[in-house]
Coordinates of C-alpha atoms and ligand atoms in Angstrom, one line a residue:
M129 CA 204.5 -22.1 -124.1
T130 CA 202.1 -22.9 -127.2
L131 CA 199.3 -25.2 -126.8
G132 CA 200.3 -28.8 -128.2
L133 CA 197.8 -31.6 -129.3
S134 CA 199.1 -35.1 -130.1
T135 CA 196.4 -38.1 -130.9
A136 CA 196.5 -41.5 -131.2
G137 CA 193.9 -44.5 -132.1
E138 CA 192.5 -46.5 -134.8
S139 CA 188.8 -46.6 -135.6
H140 CA 188.2 -50.5 -134.2
G141 CA 191.1 -50.3 -131.6
P142 CA 190.7 -50.1 -127.8
A143 CA 190.5 -46.2 -127.7
L144 CA 191.3 -42.9 -129.2
V145 CA 194.1 -40.9 -126.9
A146 CA 195.0 -37.1 -126.7
I147 CA 197.6 -35.3 -124.9
L148 CA 197.4 -31.5 -124.5
T149 CA 200.1 -29.9 -123.6
G150 CA 200.7 -26.0 -122.8
L151 CA 197.6 -25.7 -121.1
P152 CA 197.6 -22.9 -118.0
A153 CA 197.1 -24.2 -114.6
G154 CA 193.7 -23.5 -112.7
L155 CA 191.4 -24.0 -116.0
V156 CA 188.1 -25.4 -114.7
L157 CA 186.9 -28.3 -116.9
D158 CA 183.2 -29.7 -116.8
R159 CA 183.0 -33.0 -117.8
A160 CA 179.5 -32.8 -118.6
A161 CA 180.5 -30.0 -121.3
I162 CA 183.0 -32.2 -122.8
D163 CA 180.5 -35.5 -123.0
A164 CA 177.7 -32.9 -124.4
D165 CA 179.8 -32.2 -127.5
L166 CA 181.0 -35.8 -127.9
R167 CA 177.1 -36.9 -128.1
R168 CA 176.4 -33.7 -130.6
R169 CA 179.1 -35.4 -132.8
Q170 CA 177.5 -38.4 -132.7
Q171 CA 174.6 -37.0 -133.7
G172 CA 173.3 -36.0 -136.9
Y173 CA 171.2 -37.4 -139.9
G174 CA 172.9 -40.0 -141.9
R175 CA 175.0 -41.2 -139.3
S176 CA 175.8 -45.3 -139.6
P177 CA 174.4 -47.9 -137.0
R178 CA 178.0 -47.5 -135.4
Q179 CA 176.6 -44.5 -133.9
Q180 CA 174.3 -46.8 -131.7
I181 CA 177.3 -48.9 -130.4
E182 CA 179.3 -46.0 -129.0
T183 CA 178.5 -43.8 -126.2
D184 CA 181.4 -41.4 -126.3
E185 CA 182.4 -40.4 -122.9
V186 CA 185.7 -38.7 -121.9
E187 CA 188.2 -40.1 -119.4
V188 CA 190.8 -38.0 -118.0
L189 CA 194.2 -40.0 -117.1
A190 CA 196.3 -37.0 -116.2
G191 CA 196.8 -33.1 -116.0
L192 CA 193.5 -32.8 -113.8
R193 CA 192.8 -32.8 -110.0
H194 CA 189.2 -31.8 -108.7
G195 CA 188.5 -30.5 -112.1
R196 CA 191.0 -28.2 -112.5
T197 CA 194.4 -28.4 -114.8
L198 CA 197.5 -28.7 -112.9
G199 CA 199.3 -27.1 -115.8
T200 CA 200.7 -30.4 -116.9
P201 CA 200.1 -32.4 -120.0
L202 CA 196.3 -33.5 -120.1
A203 CA 196.0 -37.2 -121.2
L204 CA 192.2 -37.6 -122.7
V205 CA 191.0 -41.2 -123.6
V206 CA 187.6 -42.0 -125.5
R207 CA 187.1 -45.7 -125.6
N208 CA 185.7 -47.4 -128.8
R209 CA 182.9 -49.6 -127.5
D210 CA 183.0 -51.6 -130.8
H211 CA 186.0 -52.7 -130.0
K212 CA 184.8 -55.5 -128.3
N213 CA 183.8 -57.3 -131.7
W214 CA 187.4 -56.5 -133.0
T215 CA 189.3 -58.0 -130.3
W216 CA 191.2 -60.4 -132.5
G217 CA 191.0 -58.3 -135.6
M218 CA 192.1 -55.2 -134.1
N219 CA 194.7 -56.8 -131.4
P220 CA 197.8 -54.6 -130.6
W221 CA 199.6 -57.9 -130.4
P222 CA 199.6 -61.2 -132.1
P223 CA 196.2 -62.6 -131.2
E224 CA 195.9 -66.1 -129.8
G225 CA 193.6 -68.7 -130.6
E226 CA 191.0 -68.8 -133.2
A227 CA 190.3 -66.0 -135.8
T228 CA 186.7 -64.6 -134.5
G229 CA 184.7 -61.3 -134.7
K230 CA 185.3 -58.6 -137.3
G231 CA 188.5 -57.8 -139.2
T232 CA 189.8 -61.3 -139.5
K233 CA 190.1 -61.2 -143.4
P234 CA 192.5 -59.0 -145.2
V235 CA 190.6 -55.9 -146.9
T236 CA 192.1 -55.5 -150.7
L237 CA 189.4 -53.7 -152.5
P238 CA 190.4 -50.0 -152.1
R239 CA 187.7 -47.5 -152.1
P240 CA 188.1 -44.5 -154.0
G241 CA 188.1 -41.2 -152.3
H242 CA 189.2 -43.1 -149.0
A243 CA 192.9 -43.6 -147.5
D244 CA 192.7 -47.0 -148.8
L245 CA 194.9 -47.1 -152.1
A246 CA 197.5 -44.2 -151.1
G247 CA 198.1 -45.7 -147.6
V248 CA 199.0 -49.3 -148.7
L249 CA 201.1 -47.9 -151.2
K250 CA 202.9 -45.4 -148.9
Y251 CA 203.3 -47.6 -145.7
G252 CA 203.8 -51.2 -147.6
H253 CA 200.6 -52.4 -145.9
A254 CA 199.3 -55.8 -147.2
D255 CA 195.7 -55.1 -145.8
V256 CA 193.8 -52.1 -146.7
R257 CA 192.6 -52.0 -142.8
D258 CA 196.1 -51.1 -141.7
A259 CA 195.6 -47.8 -143.5
L260 CA 191.8 -47.1 -143.0
E261 CA 191.9 -47.6 -139.4
R262 CA 193.5 -44.5 -138.7
A263 CA 192.4 -42.5 -141.5
S264 CA 188.8 -43.0 -140.1
A265 CA 186.9 -40.2 -139.0
R266 CA 186.3 -41.9 -135.9
H267 CA 189.2 -40.2 -134.8
T268 CA 187.6 -36.9 -134.6
A269 CA 185.9 -37.9 -131.3
V270 CA 189.2 -37.0 -129.6
H271 CA 189.7 -33.9 -131.5
V272 CA 186.2 -32.5 -130.1
A273 CA 187.5 -33.6 -126.8
A274 CA 190.3 -31.3 -127.0
G275 CA 188.2 -28.6 -128.5
A276 CA 185.8 -28.6 -125.6
V277 CA 188.7 -28.0 -123.6
A278 CA 190.1 -25.2 -125.7
K279 CA 186.5 -23.7 -125.4
A280 CA 186.9 -23.6 -121.8
L281 CA 189.7 -21.6 -122.0
L282 CA 188.3 -19.2 -124.8
A283 CA 185.4 -18.4 -122.4
Q284 CA 188.0 -17.0 -119.8
L285 CA 188.5 -14.6 -122.6
G286 CA 184.8 -13.8 -123.6
I287 CA 185.0 -15.8 -126.8
S288 CA 182.3 -18.2 -127.9
V289 CA 182.7 -20.6 -130.7
E290 CA 179.6 -22.2 -132.7
G291 CA 179.5 -24.6 -135.6
S292 CA 176.0 -25.1 -137.7
V293 CA 175.0 -26.7 -141.0
A294 CA 174.2 -23.8 -143.6
D295 CA 170.9 -25.4 -145.0
E296 CA 170.0 -28.2 -142.3
E297 CA 166.7 -28.9 -144.1
R298 CA 168.0 -29.2 -147.5
L299 CA 170.9 -31.5 -146.3
R300 CA 168.1 -33.6 -144.5
R301 CA 166.5 -34.2 -148.0
R302 CA 169.7 -34.6 -149.9
V303 CA 170.5 -37.3 -147.3
D304 CA 166.9 -39.1 -147.6
E305 CA 167.4 -39.2 -151.4
A306 CA 171.2 -40.5 -151.1
R307 CA 170.0 -43.2 -149.0
A308 CA 167.3 -44.1 -151.1
E309 CA 169.8 -44.5 -154.0
R310 CA 172.1 -46.4 -151.7
D311 CA 174.6 -43.1 -152.1
T312 CA 176.3 -40.8 -149.9
V313 CA 176.5 -36.9 -149.9
G314 CA 178.4 -34.1 -148.2
G315 CA 177.8 -30.7 -147.6
V316 CA 179.0 -27.0 -146.1
V317 CA 179.5 -26.4 -142.5
E318 CA 180.1 -22.8 -140.8
V319 CA 181.9 -21.8 -137.7
R320 CA 181.5 -18.5 -136.2
A321 CA 183.8 -17.2 -133.2
R322 CA 182.5 -14.4 -131.1
G323 CA 184.4 -12.0 -128.8
V324 CA 187.8 -12.3 -130.7
V325 CA 189.8 -9.2 -129.8
P326 CA 191.8 -7.8 -133.0
G327 CA 195.2 -8.9 -132.8
L328 CA 195.1 -12.8 -133.0
G329 CA 197.6 -14.1 -135.5
T330 CA 200.1 -12.1 -137.5
Y331 CA 201.1 -11.2 -141.0
A332 CA 204.6 -11.2 -140.1
V333 CA 205.2 -15.0 -140.7
K334 CA 203.1 -16.9 -143.3
E335 CA 202.3 -20.0 -141.1
E336 CA 201.3 -17.7 -138.1
R337 CA 198.6 -16.1 -140.2
L338 CA 195.2 -16.6 -138.4
D339 CA 193.3 -17.5 -141.5
A340 CA 196.1 -19.9 -142.5
R341 CA 196.4 -21.5 -139.2
L342 CA 192.3 -22.0 -139.4
A343 CA 192.2 -23.1 -142.9
A344 CA 194.9 -25.8 -142.1
A345 CA 193.1 -26.9 -139.1
L346 CA 189.8 -27.4 -141.0
M347 CA 191.6 -28.9 -144.3
G348 CA 193.0 -31.5 -141.5
I349 CA 189.3 -32.8 -141.1
Q350 CA 188.8 -36.0 -142.9
A351 CA 186.6 -35.3 -145.9
V352 CA 187.2 -31.6 -146.0
K353 CA 188.1 -30.3 -149.6
G354 CA 187.3 -26.8 -149.7
V355 CA 187.7 -23.9 -146.9
E356 CA 186.5 -20.4 -146.8
V357 CA 187.1 -17.3 -144.9
G358 CA 184.3 -14.7 -144.8
D359 CA 183.0 -14.2 -148.3
G360 CA 186.3 -16.2 -149.4
F361 CA 185.4 -17.2 -153.1
A362 CA 182.7 -14.8 -153.8
L363 CA 185.1 -12.0 -153.1
A364 CA 187.0 -12.9 -156.3
E365 CA 184.1 -11.3 -158.3
L366 CA 183.8 -8.2 -156.4
K367 CA 185.4 -4.8 -157.2
G368 CA 187.7 -3.6 -154.5
S369 CA 185.1 -1.1 -153.4
E370 CA 182.5 -3.6 -152.7
A371 CA 184.7 -6.3 -151.2
H372 CA 186.2 -4.3 -148.1
D373 CA 184.6 -3.7 -144.7
E374 CA 184.5 0.2 -144.2
I375 CA 186.0 0.9 -140.8
R376 CA 183.8 3.5 -138.6
P377 CA 185.3 5.8 -135.9
D378 CA 184.6 3.2 -133.2
R379 CA 186.7 1.0 -135.7
R380 CA 184.1 -1.8 -135.6
R381 CA 182.4 -2.4 -139.2
D382 CA 179.2 -2.6 -140.6
T383 CA 179.7 -5.6 -142.8
N384 CA 182.2 -8.5 -142.5
R385 CA 182.9 -9.8 -145.8
A386 CA 186.7 -10.3 -144.6
G387 CA 185.1 -13.0 -142.0
G388 CA 186.8 -11.1 -139.1
I389 CA 190.5 -11.5 -140.4
E390 CA 192.5 -9.2 -142.2
A391 CA 196.2 -9.9 -143.5
G392 CA 196.3 -12.8 -141.4
V393 CA 195.1 -11.0 -138.1
S394 CA 191.9 -10.7 -136.5
N395 CA 190.1 -7.5 -136.4
G396 CA 187.6 -7.9 -133.5
E397 CA 184.8 -8.9 -136.0
E398 CA 183.1 -12.3 -135.8
I399 CA 185.4 -14.8 -137.3
V400 CA 183.6 -16.8 -140.0
V401 CA 184.9 -19.8 -141.9
R402 CA 183.1 -22.3 -143.8
A403 CA 184.3 -26.0 -144.6
A404 CA 183.2 -28.0 -147.6
M405 CA 182.6 -32.1 -147.0
K406 CA 182.9 -34.3 -149.9
P407 CA 180.4 -37.3 -150.0
L408 CA 181.9 -40.1 -148.3
P409 CA 183.7 -42.8 -149.8
T410 CA 182.5 -46.0 -148.6
L411 CA 179.3 -46.6 -151.1
M412 CA 176.4 -49.2 -150.9
K413 CA 176.5 -48.9 -154.8
P414 CA 180.5 -49.4 -155.1
L415 CA 182.6 -47.5 -157.7
A416 CA 185.4 -49.5 -160.0
S417 CA 188.6 -50.4 -158.1
V418 CA 191.1 -53.2 -158.5
D419 CA 191.7 -56.5 -156.3
L420 CA 195.1 -55.6 -154.7
E421 CA 195.7 -59.4 -154.2
T422 CA 194.9 -60.4 -157.8
G423 CA 195.3 -57.0 -159.9
E424 CA 192.1 -57.7 -161.4
P425 CA 189.3 -55.3 -161.9
A426 CA 186.6 -55.4 -159.0
Q427 CA 184.5 -53.2 -157.1
A428 CA 185.4 -51.4 -154.1
L429 CA 184.7 -52.4 -150.4
V430 CA 181.3 -52.3 -149.2
E431 CA 180.8 -51.9 -145.3
R432 CA 178.7 -50.2 -142.8
S433 CA 178.9 -46.6 -143.0
D434 CA 177.4 -43.2 -142.9
V435 CA 175.1 -41.7 -145.6
A436 CA 176.7 -38.3 -144.7
A437 CA 178.3 -36.9 -141.3
V438 CA 178.2 -33.0 -142.4
E439 CA 176.0 -32.3 -138.9
A440 CA 179.0 -34.1 -137.2
L441 CA 181.5 -32.1 -139.1
A442 CA 180.1 -28.9 -137.8
V443 CA 181.0 -30.2 -134.1
V444 CA 184.4 -31.3 -135.5
A445 CA 185.0 -27.8 -137.3
E446 CA 183.7 -26.0 -134.2
A447 CA 186.3 -27.9 -132.2
A448 CA 189.3 -27.5 -134.8
V449 CA 188.5 -23.4 -134.9
A450 CA 188.4 -23.6 -131.0
W451 CA 191.4 -25.2 -130.7
E452 CA 193.4 -23.0 -133.0
L453 CA 191.8 -19.8 -131.5
A454 CA 192.8 -21.0 -128.2
R455 CA 196.6 -21.6 -129.3
A456 CA 196.6 -17.9 -131.0
A457 CA 195.3 -16.4 -127.7
K458 CA 197.6 -18.5 -125.5
E459 CA 200.6 -17.2 -127.8
K460 CA 199.4 -13.7 -127.5
F461 CA 198.3 -13.5 -123.7
G462 CA 200.9 -16.1 -122.3
G463 CA 200.5 -17.4 -118.8
D464 CA 201.2 -20.3 -116.6
A465 CA 198.1 -19.8 -114.8
V466 CA 194.3 -19.1 -115.8
D467 CA 194.7 -15.7 -114.2
D468 CA 198.2 -14.8 -115.9
L469 CA 196.2 -15.4 -119.3
V470 CA 193.1 -13.3 -118.1
G471 CA 195.4 -10.7 -116.9
G472 CA 197.3 -10.5 -120.0
W473 CA 194.3 -10.4 -122.1
R474 CA 192.7 -7.4 -119.7
A475 CA 195.9 -5.6 -120.1
Y476 CA 195.8 -5.7 -123.8
V477 CA 192.2 -4.8 -124.2
E478 CA 192.8 -1.6 -121.8
R479 CA 195.8 -0.6 -124.1
I480 CA 193.7 -1.0 -127.3
G481 CA 190.7 0.3 -125.7
W482 CA 188.5 -2.3 -126.9
S483 CA 185.3 -2.1 -125.0
D484 CA 183.0 -4.4 -126.7
T485 CA 184.5 -8.0 -126.3
S486 CA 181.3 -9.8 -126.2
R487 CA 179.7 -8.8 -129.6
Ligands
LIG534 C1 184.4 -43.9 -141.0 C2 183.2 -44.9 -141.3 C3 182.2 -45.8 -140.2 C4 181.9 -44.3 -139.2 C5 182.9 -43.8 -138.8 C6 183.9 -42.9 -139.8 O1 182.7 -46.6 -139.3 P1 182.5 -47.8 -139.2 O2 183.1 -48.9 -140.2 O3 182.8 -48.5 -137.7 O4 181.0 -48.3 -139.4 O5 180.9 -44.7 -138.6 O6 182.6 -42.6 -137.7 C7 182.8 -43.0 -136.5 C8 182.7 -44.3 -136.1 C9 182.3 -42.2 -135.6 O7 182.5 -42.3 -134.4 O8 182.4 -40.8 -136.2 C10 185.3 -43.7 -141.8 O9 185.6 -44.4 -142.9 O10 186.0 -42.6 -141.7

């Protein structure tokens, strides 16, 4: 059984939820490790005051007993503490009594770059909030919780995954500048996975290529507009003799321009992927838009938001890569119990004679 991940939740609704299926039984989860990743995602330079309201923590409703997975669907919840300010505005049911708190007035000023305009046109909403709430990157919290579970599974196979910001100092300077100008910025993050054996993914079916899967996972994150694997776009400028990673007798490479993936299959080197995030679309100095109620030119919605969320993206991208690698590993090595999964992996490592799995 492959791994499955379904999520639900609006930014200012009661909670974010995730259901993870296909996890092997007997996987030990550490609540503190999951919460630590949730906290990492909340930090970062340029985040909005919303992060002072939220203290994200995972709750488990099903699939776990005494810290070990049961092999049944794992149900995770991350509550939105800010919901207390939106109990009328984001009530799942028709609210009773006087309209109080936030979200009581319809939003009619779509922000260029957010889901606002496409969302109301596509779904027939009268209030932009009906689109923006789900499109919000708040939703990434529960994906980070799922990623932490995936990392626990990958650790059993000697794999570690780490996301980082390419040039943190420069990013912080750009954030300061943008804040002073009441603007926003994006940036680039990198995720590296160590210890992946050759053979995850396949060239046989294009959707199952590991690079295609990682690219889809990263492009699925809010505000990501570009993805590259290894040296990616720079490879287009090189000659073939310069672009490829020569194979040593021990089957390892001295270079890693391919980013650990050739023909959609992991090759045993570090997996290296990057994601480019556009500047966030909620601007304190709004762009031109239209008032959807009157049809007149107007300025886009201005509301509390982040100046940048690039450091958060590094954590979210790490989770997305971890989930995808865990899914590919589960497909390759199988097993209903963790011991079966590890046994399948060991037998494979032995067959291909791959000794160094920790590099
Ligand atoms: C977001 C807008 C802001 C961010 C939010 C993503 O939310 P709010 O409008 O409540 O201030 O803070 O991110 C989070 C809440 C989070 O936890 O990452 C958006 O429009 O995407």
